[in-house]
Amino acid sequence: VFERNPEKEAPTLRECFKYLDLTSRSFSAVIQELNPDMLVPIALFYLVLRGLDTIEDDMTIDLKTKEPLLRHFNDKMKIEGWTFTENGPNEKDRELLVHFDVVIAELNKVGKNYYDIIEDITIKMGNGMADYALNAEFNENGIQTIDQYEEYCHYVAGLVGDGLTRLFVEGKYANPALLERPELTESMGQFLQKTNIIRDVHEDYHDKRRFWPKDIWSKYVDNWDDLFKPENREKALNCSSEMVLNSLKHADECLFYMAGIKEQSVFNFVAIPQVMAIATIELIFRNPAIFERNVKITKGDACALMIKATQNLRVASGVFKDYVRKIAKKNDPRDPNFLEISAACGRIEQFI
Ligand code: PS7
Ligand code: MN
Ligand code: MN
Ligand code: MN
Ligand code: MN
Ligand code: MN
């Protein structure tokens, strides 16, 4: 087990870990237990992308300011002392950007091989976010097609996976063969992001953000708002089932990806979020509460899952199997997605 050694850290690095704690509910702990070689690059990678996402999410920044910030964030992160203070006062992660100079100071010390990967992903994600932020159709009516849905998830999560895989291989903590199977890495990001989007539907609805593709929801209701009306609960549940079905197609590739990790602390780092995601999918599957409030797995469940995810691939896969069985049990024959969900669960179980 690895532990940080704050006494030996530069003050700016200690500050970075403070902002990591402040901005991430789930990633901070697993990042801090990474091996000493991956610890700082991945903590900084997280903070850079969190900074980018904070700009993307802030609807009080006008597009004229937002677009160049997103597209050229990689230049900002090279400017000694750069900070951003024009965030809306309610933006939850604004403190990170107000003190971004500490992240820049530490990025400056990262080895070039790691820095180049972080920069490449920052450029690609920032441009992807800017494209969506400028898309009037997306802003007015949300995501339309399943292809757009998956493209957006690629920008905000698939790319994170790409950068992480390259960092792991560079440090010799993952099998280089993973670089020849980019679809496995993509599934790791897509599964996390899609779970987040299904779970957060009520919160995003109130923020006037719509990530469920129209191609899916329009089969169940005529207007997006109808999904949240109590009289349409059955239709909304069937719609959420199709969203779950769409996310389940990534599960087997996630397990396959995890087989390519060669070091325990990196394994824990990749396995914990995935195990939390399958447990979250089971919790939200046919759960009407997702249309009324934020639903989250309990602290107790999260602790038990952490322990199992950090044993080995067999135990982590066992957790997937348990939750896939629970999903199959909850599956409702009156749901138009019943047969396909049943088949998807069967496929995953067979793989394990
Ligand atoms: C660099 C660890 C391991 C191959 C900030 C980890 C927000 C789901 O938006 O904060 O607040 O509802 O709960 C993470 C693949 C990305 C994808 C993406 C960077 C796994 C900026 C995580 C995380 C790839 C865009 C957290 C994608 O959501 O959401 C590092 C392998 C950041 C991973 C965002 C979402 C992450 C997310 P929100 P959360
Ligand atoms: Mn965002
Ligand atoms: Mn966000
Ligand atoms: Mn935010
Ligand atoms: Mn979300
Ligand atoms: Mn409401």
mmCIF file of C-alpha atoms and ligand atoms in Angstrom:
data_model
loop_
_atom_site.group_PDB
_atom_site.id
_atom_site.type_symbol
_atom_site.label_atom_id
_atom_site.label_comp_id
_atom_site.label_asym_id
_atom_site.label_seq_id
_atom_site.Cartn_x
_atom_site.Cartn_y
_atom_site.Cartn_z
ATOM 1 C CA VAL A 1 0.000 0.000 0.000
ATOM 2 C CA PHE A 2 1.271 3.442 -0.923
ATOM 3 C CA GLU A 3 0.722 6.568 1.086
ATOM 4 C CA ARG A 4 1.395 10.190 0.311
ATOM 5 C CA ASN A 5 4.061 11.899 2.356
ATOM 6 C CA PRO A 6 2.793 15.493 2.774
ATOM 7 C CA GLU A 7 5.828 16.629 4.836
ATOM 8 C CA LYS A 8 8.108 15.943 1.884
ATOM 9 C CA GLU A 9 5.844 17.691 -0.626
ATOM 10 C CA ALA A 10 6.285 21.228 -1.958
ATOM 11 C CA PRO A 11 3.646 23.626 -0.561
ATOM 12 C CA THR A 12 2.112 24.016 -4.049
ATOM 13 C CA LEU A 13 1.722 20.237 -4.308
ATOM 14 C CA ARG A 14 0.017 20.087 -0.915
ATOM 15 C CA GLU A 15 -2.344 22.781 -2.200
ATOM 16 C CA CYS A 16 -3.064 20.673 -5.286
ATOM 17 C CA PHE A 17 -4.135 17.774 -3.078
ATOM 18 C CA LYS A 18 -6.333 20.162 -1.125
ATOM 19 C CA TYR A 19 -8.179 21.061 -4.357
ATOM 20 C CA LEU A 20 -8.339 17.392 -5.300
ATOM 21 C CA ASP A 21 -10.181 16.721 -2.021
ATOM 22 C CA LEU A 22 -12.445 19.708 -2.594
ATOM 23 C CA THR A 23 -13.418 18.814 -6.152
ATOM 24 C CA SER A 24 -13.743 15.054 -6.256
ATOM 25 C CA ARG A 25 -16.110 12.995 -4.241
ATOM 26 C CA SER A 26 -14.903 9.664 -5.513
ATOM 27 C CA PHE A 27 -11.513 10.038 -7.167
ATOM 28 C CA SER A 28 -9.493 11.764 -4.441
ATOM 29 C CA ALA A 29 -8.936 8.723 -2.223
ATOM 30 C CA VAL A 30 -8.018 6.308 -5.023
ATOM 31 C CA ILE A 31 -5.701 8.828 -6.650
ATOM 32 C CA GLN A 32 -3.876 9.429 -3.356
ATOM 33 C CA GLU A 33 -3.128 5.710 -3.027
ATOM 34 C CA LEU A 34 -1.515 5.449 -6.453
ATOM 35 C CA ASN A 35 2.135 4.383 -6.648
ATOM 36 C CA PRO A 36 4.583 7.311 -6.275
ATOM 37 C CA ASP A 37 5.370 7.443 -9.999
ATOM 38 C CA MET A 38 1.708 7.789 -11.145
ATOM 39 C CA LEU A 39 0.453 9.804 -8.132
ATOM 40 C CA VAL A 40 1.341 13.359 -9.161
ATOM 41 C CA PRO A 41 0.792 13.091 -12.943
ATOM 42 C CA ILE A 42 -2.681 11.582 -12.452
ATOM 43 C CA ALA A 43 -3.643 14.018 -9.650
ATOM 44 C CA LEU A 44 -2.667 16.939 -11.933
ATOM 45 C CA PHE A 45 -4.376 15.340 -14.946
ATOM 46 C CA TYR A 46 -7.542 15.186 -12.827
ATOM 47 C CA LEU A 47 -7.240 18.841 -11.727
ATOM 48 C CA VAL A 48 -6.633 20.092 -15.280
ATOM 49 C CA LEU A 49 -9.705 18.242 -16.592
ATOM 50 C CA ARG A 50 -11.776 19.324 -13.579
ATOM 51 C CA GLY A 51 -10.775 22.921 -14.357
ATOM 52 C CA LEU A 52 -11.865 22.453 -17.977
ATOM 53 C CA ASP A 53 -15.188 20.896 -16.871
ATOM 54 C CA THR A 54 -15.822 23.744 -14.438
ATOM 55 C CA ILE A 55 -15.554 26.200 -17.326
ATOM 56 C CA GLU A 56 -17.744 23.991 -19.530
ATOM 57 C CA ASP A 57 -20.443 23.682 -16.853
ATOM 58 C CA ASP A 58 -20.577 27.382 -15.935
ATOM 59 C CA MET A 59 -23.552 28.894 -17.767
ATOM 60 C CA THR A 60 -22.729 32.389 -16.458
ATOM 61 C CA ILE A 61 -19.632 32.654 -18.688
ATOM 62 C CA ASP A 62 -20.618 34.033 -22.091
ATOM 63 C CA LEU A 63 -19.661 31.984 -25.122
ATOM 64 C CA LYS A 64 -17.224 34.605 -26.414
ATOM 65 C CA THR A 65 -15.117 34.044 -23.286
ATOM 66 C CA LYS A 66 -15.851 30.348 -22.906
ATOM 67 C CA GLU A 67 -14.957 29.111 -26.372
ATOM 68 C CA PRO A 68 -11.331 30.330 -26.489
ATOM 69 C CA LEU A 69 -10.789 29.286 -22.849
ATOM 70 C CA LEU A 70 -11.835 25.725 -23.652
ATOM 71 C CA ARG A 71 -9.965 25.545 -26.947
ATOM 72 C CA HIS A 72 -6.736 27.036 -25.581
ATOM 73 C CA PHE A 73 -6.721 25.774 -22.003
ATOM 74 C CA ASN A 74 -3.439 24.023 -22.831
ATOM 75 C CA ASP A 75 -1.836 27.464 -23.352
ATOM 76 C CA LYS A 76 -3.249 28.812 -20.071
ATOM 77 C CA MET A 77 -1.780 25.887 -18.167
ATOM 78 C CA LYS A 78 1.690 26.957 -19.309
ATOM 79 C CA ILE A 79 1.407 30.555 -18.030
ATOM 80 C CA GLU A 80 3.085 30.883 -14.638
ATOM 81 C CA GLY A 81 0.641 32.449 -12.150
ATOM 82 C CA TRP A 82 -2.467 32.150 -14.393
ATOM 83 C CA THR A 83 -5.798 31.973 -12.560
ATOM 84 C CA PHE A 84 -9.440 32.365 -13.566
ATOM 85 C CA THR A 85 -11.711 34.339 -11.285
ATOM 86 C CA GLU A 86 -14.720 35.122 -13.500
ATOM 87 C CA ASN A 87 -16.668 31.996 -12.631
ATOM 88 C CA GLY A 88 -20.201 32.355 -11.375
ATOM 89 C CA PRO A 89 -20.106 32.602 -7.572
ATOM 90 C CA ASN A 90 -22.214 29.446 -7.254
ATOM 91 C CA GLU A 91 -19.977 27.297 -9.418
ATOM 92 C CA LYS A 92 -19.068 24.520 -7.012
ATOM 93 C CA ASP A 93 -15.481 24.060 -8.148
ATOM 94 C CA ARG A 94 -14.662 27.730 -8.700
ATOM 95 C CA GLU A 95 -11.999 27.718 -5.938
ATOM 96 C CA LEU A 96 -9.824 25.417 -8.052
ATOM 97 C CA LEU A 97 -9.717 27.930 -10.917
ATOM 98 C CA VAL A 98 -9.200 30.870 -8.549
ATOM 99 C CA HIS A 99 -6.032 29.113 -7.328
ATOM 100 C CA PHE A 100 -5.066 27.399 -10.568
ATOM 101 C CA ASP A 101 -1.530 28.805 -10.340
ATOM 102 C CA VAL A 102 -0.605 26.004 -7.911
ATOM 103 C CA VAL A 103 -1.610 23.376 -10.491
ATOM 104 C CA ILE A 104 0.459 25.174 -13.144
ATOM 105 C CA ALA A 105 3.481 25.338 -10.820
ATOM 106 C CA GLU A 106 3.345 21.569 -10.313
ATOM 107 C CA LEU A 107 2.613 20.754 -13.977
ATOM 108 C CA ASN A 108 5.872 22.505 -14.741
ATOM 109 C CA LYS A 109 7.761 19.765 -12.869
ATOM 110 C CA VAL A 110 6.105 16.776 -14.556
ATOM 111 C CA GLY A 111 8.301 14.667 -16.854
ATOM 112 C CA LYS A 112 7.851 15.540 -20.547
ATOM 113 C CA ASN A 113 6.626 12.068 -21.493
ATOM 114 C CA TYR A 114 3.738 12.380 -19.021
ATOM 115 C CA TYR A 115 3.126 16.116 -19.623
ATOM 116 C CA ASP A 116 2.694 15.598 -23.373
ATOM 117 C CA ILE A 117 -0.081 13.050 -22.792
ATOM 118 C CA ILE A 118 -1.891 15.385 -20.368
ATOM 119 C CA GLU A 119 -1.589 18.257 -22.850
ATOM 120 C CA ASP A 120 -2.785 16.215 -25.840
ATOM 121 C CA ILE A 121 -5.969 15.134 -24.026
ATOM 122 C CA THR A 122 -6.579 18.667 -22.701
ATOM 123 C CA ILE A 123 -6.495 20.019 -26.281
ATOM 124 C CA LYS A 124 -8.837 17.335 -27.602
ATOM 125 C CA MET A 125 -11.324 17.534 -24.714
ATOM 126 C CA GLY A 126 -11.386 21.345 -24.729
ATOM 127 C CA ASN A 127 -12.141 21.429 -28.463
ATOM 128 C CA GLY A 128 -14.845 18.775 -28.115
ATOM 129 C CA MET A 129 -16.494 20.680 -25.260
ATOM 130 C CA ALA A 130 -16.292 23.938 -27.231
ATOM 131 C CA ASP A 131 -17.921 22.322 -30.281
ATOM 132 C CA TYR A 132 -20.873 21.237 -28.123
ATOM 133 C CA ALA A 133 -21.064 24.540 -26.220
ATOM 134 C CA LEU A 134 -21.378 26.390 -29.559
ATOM 135 C CA ASN A 135 -23.893 23.996 -31.071
ATOM 136 C CA ALA A 136 -27.223 25.855 -30.980
ATOM 137 C CA GLU A 137 -29.256 22.695 -31.565
ATOM 138 C CA PHE A 138 -27.564 21.019 -28.581
ATOM 139 C CA ASN A 139 -28.093 24.050 -26.357
ATOM 140 C CA GLU A 140 -31.766 24.419 -27.307
ATOM 141 C CA ASN A 141 -32.832 20.811 -27.562
ATOM 142 C CA GLY A 142 -30.053 18.699 -26.086
ATOM 143 C CA ILE A 143 -28.489 15.618 -27.659
ATOM 144 C CA GLN A 144 -30.417 14.182 -30.612
ATOM 145 C CA THR A 145 -28.921 10.939 -31.872
ATOM 146 C CA ILE A 146 -27.216 8.001 -30.159
ATOM 147 C CA ASP A 147 -24.112 8.767 -32.251
ATOM 148 C CA GLN A 148 -24.035 12.299 -30.781
ATOM 149 C CA TYR A 149 -24.548 10.894 -27.288
ATOM 150 C CA GLU A 150 -21.555 8.607 -27.717
ATOM 151 C CA GLU A 151 -19.471 11.324 -29.334
ATOM 152 C CA TYR A 152 -20.110 13.637 -26.376
ATOM 153 C CA CYS A 153 -19.241 10.823 -23.935
ATOM 154 C CA HIS A 154 -16.053 10.277 -25.944
ATOM 155 C CA TYR A 155 -14.990 13.900 -25.468
ATOM 156 C CA VAL A 156 -15.614 14.030 -21.725
ATOM 157 C CA ALA A 157 -14.756 10.457 -20.687
ATOM 158 C CA GLY A 158 -13.401 8.292 -23.525
ATOM 159 C CA LEU A 159 -10.530 10.754 -23.934
ATOM 160 C CA VAL A 160 -9.782 10.577 -20.181
ATOM 161 C CA GLY A 161 -9.441 6.823 -20.576
ATOM 162 C CA ASP A 162 -7.152 7.288 -23.579
ATOM 163 C CA GLY A 163 -4.843 9.593 -21.608
ATOM 164 C CA LEU A 164 -4.838 7.328 -18.547
ATOM 165 C CA THR A 165 -4.053 4.224 -20.614
ATOM 166 C CA ARG A 166 -1.137 6.009 -22.269
ATOM 167 C CA LEU A 167 0.148 7.144 -18.843
ATOM 168 C CA PHE A 168 -0.130 3.582 -17.456
ATOM 169 C CA VAL A 169 1.686 2.073 -20.454
ATOM 170 C CA GLU A 170 4.364 4.797 -20.354
ATOM 171 C CA GLY A 171 5.014 3.899 -16.708
ATOM 172 C CA LYS A 172 4.899 0.145 -17.509
ATOM 173 C CA TYR A 173 1.862 -0.449 -15.268
ATOM 174 C CA ALA A 174 -0.358 -1.723 -18.087
ATOM 175 C CA ASN A 175 0.066 -4.148 -20.953
ATOM 176 C CA PRO A 176 1.003 -2.148 -24.099
ATOM 177 C CA ALA A 177 -1.432 -4.376 -26.016
ATOM 178 C CA LEU A 178 -4.180 -2.121 -24.549
ATOM 179 C CA LEU A 179 -3.015 0.600 -26.958
ATOM 180 C CA GLU A 180 -3.977 -1.672 -29.850
ATOM 181 C CA ARG A 181 -7.491 -2.164 -28.453
ATOM 182 C CA PRO A 182 -8.757 1.443 -28.115
ATOM 183 C CA GLU A 183 -12.375 0.222 -27.991
ATOM 184 C CA LEU A 184 -11.654 -1.323 -24.559
ATOM 185 C CA THR A 185 -10.368 1.989 -23.182
ATOM 186 C CA GLU A 186 -13.319 3.802 -24.764
ATOM 187 C CA SER A 187 -15.757 1.459 -23.011
ATOM 188 C CA MET A 188 -14.155 2.237 -19.636
ATOM 189 C CA GLY A 189 -14.935 5.934 -20.086
ATOM 190 C CA GLN A 190 -18.322 5.457 -21.776
ATOM 191 C CA PHE A 191 -19.568 3.174 -18.995
ATOM 192 C CA LEU A 192 -18.701 5.726 -16.267
ATOM 193 C CA GLN A 193 -20.077 8.714 -18.166
ATOM 194 C CA LYS A 194 -23.320 7.020 -19.243
ATOM 195 C CA THR A 195 -23.944 5.867 -15.663
ATOM 196 C CA ASN A 196 -23.435 9.458 -14.492
ATOM 197 C CA ILE A 197 -25.819 10.788 -17.177
ATOM 198 C CA ILE A 198 -28.587 8.294 -16.357
ATOM 199 C CA ARG A 199 -28.245 8.839 -12.603
ATOM 200 C CA ASP A 200 -28.106 12.652 -12.773
ATOM 201 C CA VAL A 201 -31.174 13.047 -15.026
ATOM 202 C CA HIS A 202 -33.217 14.953 -12.430
ATOM 203 C CA GLU A 203 -30.385 17.296 -11.403
ATOM 204 C CA ASP A 204 -29.468 17.979 -15.047
ATOM 205 C CA TYR A 205 -33.171 18.574 -15.860
ATOM 206 C CA HIS A 206 -33.339 21.350 -13.279
ATOM 207 C CA ASP A 207 -30.079 22.797 -14.654
ATOM 208 C CA LYS A 208 -31.737 22.740 -18.121
ATOM 209 C CA ARG A 209 -29.149 20.265 -19.434
ATOM 210 C CA ARG A 210 -30.347 17.314 -21.479
ATOM 211 C CA PHE A 211 -27.971 14.431 -22.190
ATOM 212 C CA TRP A 212 -30.402 11.568 -22.864
ATOM 213 C CA PRO A 213 -30.577 11.325 -26.693
ATOM 214 C CA LYS A 214 -33.865 12.291 -28.314
ATOM 215 C CA ASP A 215 -33.641 9.137 -30.468
ATOM 216 C CA ILE A 216 -34.292 7.191 -27.256
ATOM 217 C CA TRP A 217 -36.650 9.361 -25.161
ATOM 218 C CA SER A 218 -38.925 10.307 -28.079
ATOM 219 C CA LYS A 219 -39.999 6.653 -28.305
ATOM 220 C CA TYR A 220 -41.616 7.016 -24.880
ATOM 221 C CA VAL A 221 -42.788 10.642 -24.525
ATOM 222 C CA ASP A 222 -43.470 13.541 -26.920
ATOM 223 C CA ASN A 223 -41.733 16.232 -24.867
ATOM 224 C CA TRP A 224 -38.681 16.027 -22.607
ATOM 225 C CA ASP A 225 -40.641 17.600 -19.733
ATOM 226 C CA ASP A 226 -43.193 14.784 -19.890
ATOM 227 C CA LEU A 227 -40.534 12.355 -18.651
ATOM 228 C CA PHE A 228 -40.717 14.008 -15.227
ATOM 229 C CA LYS A 229 -44.503 14.093 -14.847
ATOM 230 C CA PRO A 230 -45.815 11.559 -12.294
ATOM 231 C CA GLU A 231 -48.579 10.420 -14.640
ATOM 232 C CA ASN A 232 -45.911 9.247 -17.120
ATOM 233 C CA ARG A 233 -43.835 7.238 -14.623
ATOM 234 C CA GLU A 234 -44.238 3.913 -16.435
ATOM 235 C CA LYS A 235 -43.129 5.416 -19.760
ATOM 236 C CA ALA A 236 -40.226 7.154 -18.055
ATOM 237 C CA LEU A 237 -39.124 3.903 -16.421
ATOM 238 C CA ASN A 238 -39.195 2.063 -19.745
ATOM 239 C CA CYS A 239 -37.171 4.890 -21.249
ATOM 240 C CA SER A 240 -34.602 4.644 -18.455
ATOM 241 C CA SER A 241 -34.431 0.894 -19.140
ATOM 242 C CA GLU A 242 -33.375 1.586 -22.708
ATOM 243 C CA MET A 243 -30.691 3.962 -21.389
ATOM 244 C CA VAL A 244 -29.469 1.224 -19.034
ATOM 245 C CA LEU A 245 -29.500 -1.317 -21.854
ATOM 246 C CA ASN A 246 -27.365 1.037 -23.940
ATOM 247 C CA SER A 247 -24.814 1.359 -21.112
ATOM 248 C CA LEU A 248 -24.671 -2.381 -20.378
ATOM 249 C CA LYS A 249 -23.089 -3.063 -23.766
ATOM 250 C CA HIS A 250 -19.809 -1.674 -22.348
ATOM 251 C CA ALA A 251 -19.612 -3.923 -19.273
ATOM 252 C CA ASP A 252 -17.781 -6.901 -20.786
ATOM 253 C CA GLU A 253 -15.152 -4.684 -22.425
ATOM 254 C CA CYS A 254 -14.509 -2.993 -19.063
ATOM 255 C CA LEU A 255 -13.679 -6.334 -17.468
ATOM 256 C CA PHE A 256 -11.463 -7.201 -20.428
ATOM 257 C CA TYR A 257 -9.616 -3.879 -20.071
ATOM 258 C CA MET A 258 -8.963 -4.458 -16.375
ATOM 259 C CA ALA A 259 -7.172 -7.697 -17.238
ATOM 260 C CA GLY A 260 -4.495 -5.534 -18.883
ATOM 261 C CA ILE A 261 -3.467 -3.738 -15.680
ATOM 262 C CA LYS A 262 -0.246 -5.012 -14.145
ATOM 263 C CA GLU A 263 0.098 -3.159 -10.829
ATOM 264 C CA GLN A 264 -2.165 -3.248 -7.753
ATOM 265 C CA SER A 265 -2.552 0.498 -7.029
ATOM 266 C CA VAL A 266 -3.397 1.190 -10.684
ATOM 267 C CA PHE A 267 -5.795 -1.758 -10.683
ATOM 268 C CA ASN A 268 -7.583 -0.303 -7.643
ATOM 269 C CA PHE A 269 -7.730 3.097 -9.317
ATOM 270 C CA VAL A 270 -9.425 1.707 -12.444
ATOM 271 C CA ALA A 271 -11.569 -0.993 -10.783
ATOM 272 C CA ILE A 272 -13.198 1.023 -7.971
ATOM 273 C CA PRO A 273 -15.076 3.483 -10.235
ATOM 274 C CA GLN A 274 -16.235 0.625 -12.500
ATOM 275 C CA VAL A 275 -17.563 -1.441 -9.622
ATOM 276 C CA MET A 276 -19.330 1.660 -8.247
ATOM 277 C CA ALA A 277 -20.798 2.198 -11.722
ATOM 278 C CA ILE A 278 -22.309 -1.291 -12.058
ATOM 279 C CA ALA A 279 -23.759 -0.968 -8.531
ATOM 280 C CA THR A 280 -25.188 2.442 -9.481
ATOM 281 C CA ILE A 281 -26.703 1.015 -12.683
ATOM 282 C CA GLU A 282 -28.434 -1.671 -10.618
ATOM 283 C CA LEU A 283 -29.701 0.940 -8.148
ATOM 284 C CA ILE A 284 -31.169 3.191 -10.834
ATOM 285 C CA PHE A 285 -32.568 0.368 -12.983
ATOM 286 C CA ARG A 286 -36.381 0.668 -12.909
ATOM 287 C CA ASN A 287 -36.098 3.068 -9.985
ATOM 288 C CA PRO A 288 -38.746 5.827 -10.262
ATOM 289 C CA ALA A 289 -36.864 7.968 -7.721
ATOM 290 C CA ILE A 290 -34.329 9.042 -10.384
ATOM 291 C CA PHE A 291 -37.045 11.292 -11.872
ATOM 292 C CA GLU A 292 -37.653 13.003 -8.541
ATOM 293 C CA ARG A 293 -34.323 13.390 -6.797
ATOM 294 C CA ASN A 294 -30.619 12.517 -6.804
ATOM 295 C CA VAL A 295 -30.144 8.808 -6.131
ATOM 296 C CA LYS A 296 -26.808 7.551 -4.798
ATOM 297 C CA ILE A 297 -25.442 4.291 -3.428
ATOM 298 C CA THR A 298 -25.098 4.370 0.363
ATOM 299 C CA LYS A 299 -21.775 4.962 2.155
ATOM 300 C CA GLY A 300 -21.977 1.425 3.551
ATOM 301 C CA ASP A 301 -22.420 -0.144 0.123
ATOM 302 C CA ALA A 302 -19.628 2.014 -1.255
ATOM 303 C CA CYS A 303 -17.238 0.768 1.485
ATOM 304 C CA ALA A 304 -18.072 -2.881 0.892
ATOM 305 C CA LEU A 305 -17.601 -2.365 -2.859
ATOM 306 C CA MET A 306 -14.192 -0.717 -2.363
ATOM 307 C CA ILE A 307 -12.942 -3.742 -0.459
ATOM 308 C CA LYS A 308 -14.089 -6.151 -3.146
ATOM 309 C CA ALA A 309 -12.825 -4.036 -6.045
ATOM 310 C CA THR A 310 -9.319 -3.983 -4.586
ATOM 311 C CA GLN A 311 -8.767 -7.738 -4.227
ATOM 312 C CA ASN A 312 -8.188 -8.929 -7.784
ATOM 313 C CA LEU A 313 -9.913 -9.219 -11.171
ATOM 314 C CA ARG A 314 -11.848 -12.354 -10.174
ATOM 315 C CA VAL A 315 -13.410 -10.700 -7.126
ATOM 316 C CA ALA A 316 -14.166 -7.490 -9.062
ATOM 317 C CA SER A 317 -15.737 -9.541 -11.869
ATOM 318 C CA GLY A 318 -17.760 -11.399 -9.231
ATOM 319 C CA VAL A 319 -19.250 -8.075 -8.153
ATOM 320 C CA PHE A 320 -20.236 -7.396 -11.773
ATOM 321 C CA LYS A 321 -21.856 -10.837 -11.945
ATOM 322 C CA ASP A 322 -23.848 -10.249 -8.720
ATOM 323 C CA TYR A 323 -25.215 -6.913 -9.896
ATOM 324 C CA VAL A 324 -25.988 -8.173 -13.406
ATOM 325 C CA ARG A 325 -28.038 -10.952 -11.785
ATOM 326 C CA LYS A 326 -29.891 -8.387 -9.671
ATOM 327 C CA ILE A 327 -30.637 -6.398 -12.824
ATOM 328 C CA ALA A 328 -31.963 -9.533 -14.549
ATOM 329 C CA LYS A 329 -34.206 -10.209 -11.528
ATOM 330 C CA LYS A 330 -35.641 -6.686 -11.577
ATOM 331 C CA ASN A 331 -36.226 -6.854 -15.348
ATOM 332 C CA ASP A 332 -39.968 -6.523 -16.052
ATOM 333 C CA PRO A 333 -41.638 -8.565 -18.867
ATOM 334 C CA ARG A 334 -43.978 -5.614 -19.561
ATOM 335 C CA ASP A 335 -40.964 -3.419 -20.401
ATOM 336 C CA PRO A 336 -40.459 -3.197 -24.204
ATOM 337 C CA ASN A 337 -36.723 -3.652 -23.554
ATOM 338 C CA PHE A 338 -37.220 -6.848 -21.550
ATOM 339 C CA LEU A 339 -35.842 -9.331 -24.070
ATOM 340 C CA GLU A 340 -32.814 -7.254 -24.991
ATOM 341 C CA ILE A 341 -31.950 -6.567 -21.353
ATOM 342 C CA SER A 342 -32.300 -10.223 -20.560
ATOM 343 C CA ALA A 343 -29.950 -11.084 -23.448
ATOM 344 C CA ALA A 344 -27.443 -8.400 -22.421
ATOM 345 C CA CYS A 345 -27.329 -9.732 -18.843
ATOM 346 C CA GLY A 346 -26.901 -13.263 -20.138
ATOM 347 C CA ARG A 347 -23.996 -12.200 -22.342
ATOM 348 C CA ILE A 348 -22.167 -10.476 -19.476
ATOM 349 C CA GLU A 349 -22.674 -13.420 -17.103
ATOM 350 C CA GLN A 350 -21.350 -15.778 -19.758
ATOM 351 C CA PHE A 351 -18.258 -13.623 -20.170
ATOM 352 C CA ILE A 352 -17.557 -13.875 -16.421
HETATM 353 C C1 PS7 B 1 -7.924 12.116 -14.770
HETATM 354 C C2 PS7 B 1 -8.800 10.438 -13.089
HETATM 355 C C3 PS7 B 1 -9.495 4.154 -16.277
HETATM 356 C C4 PS7 B 1 -9.242 3.681 -18.777
HETATM 357 C C5 PS7 B 1 -12.834 15.851 -14.213
HETATM 358 C C6 PS7 B 1 -11.973 8.186 -15.120
HETATM 359 C C7 PS7 B 1 -16.887 15.584 -15.697
HETATM 360 C C8 PS7 B 1 -17.497 10.404 -15.335
HETATM 361 O O1 PS7 B 1 -19.937 16.188 -14.403
HETATM 362 O O2 PS7 B 1 -17.428 14.602 -11.375
HETATM 363 O O3 PS7 B 1 -19.852 16.454 -11.941
HETATM 364 O O4 PS7 B 1 -21.653 15.045 -13.038
HETATM 365 O O5 PS7 B 1 -18.913 12.622 -11.051
HETATM 366 C C9 PS7 B 1 -10.358 11.975 -14.143
HETATM 367 C C10 PS7 B 1 -11.065 5.093 -18.011
HETATM 368 C C11 PS7 B 1 -13.114 14.766 -16.442
HETATM 369 C C12 PS7 B 1 -13.601 8.915 -16.836
HETATM 370 C C13 PS7 B 1 -16.069 13.489 -16.759
HETATM 371 C C14 PS7 B 1 -10.765 13.161 -14.906
HETATM 372 C C15 PS7 B 1 -11.855 5.857 -17.082
HETATM 373 C C16 PS7 B 1 -13.772 15.961 -16.999
HETATM 374 C C17 PS7 B 1 -14.305 9.793 -15.892
HETATM 375 C C18 PS7 B 1 -12.202 13.391 -14.621
HETATM 376 C C19 PS7 B 1 -11.934 7.305 -17.516
HETATM 377 C C20 PS7 B 1 -15.132 15.638 -17.641
HETATM 378 C C21 PS7 B 1 -16.315 12.311 -13.273
HETATM 379 C C22 PS7 B 1 -15.371 10.630 -16.590
HETATM 380 O O6 PS7 B 1 -17.625 12.743 -13.142
HETATM 381 O O7 PS7 B 1 -19.366 14.234 -12.978
HETATM 382 C C23 PS7 B 1 -9.074 11.548 -14.010
HETATM 383 C C24 PS7 B 1 -9.990 4.360 -17.677
HETATM 384 C C25 PS7 B 1 -12.723 14.691 -15.152
HETATM 385 C C26 PS7 B 1 -12.560 8.175 -16.483
HETATM 386 C C27 PS7 B 1 -16.053 14.855 -16.706
HETATM 387 C C28 PS7 B 1 -16.592 12.643 -15.718
HETATM 388 C C29 PS7 B 1 -15.856 12.176 -14.653
HETATM 389 C C30 PS7 B 1 -16.341 11.290 -15.626
HETATM 390 P P1 PS7 B 1 -20.239 15.559 -13.065
HETATM 391 P P2 PS7 B 1 -18.313 13.600 -11.982
HETATM 392 MN MN MN B 2 -19.409 19.166 -17.928
HETATM 393 MN MN MN B 3 -19.437 18.378 -14.561
HETATM 394 MN MN MN B 4 -18.822 22.057 -11.875
HETATM 395 MN MN MN B 5 -23.416 14.473 -13.899
HETATM 396 MN MN MN B 6 -38.082 17.937 -9.659
#
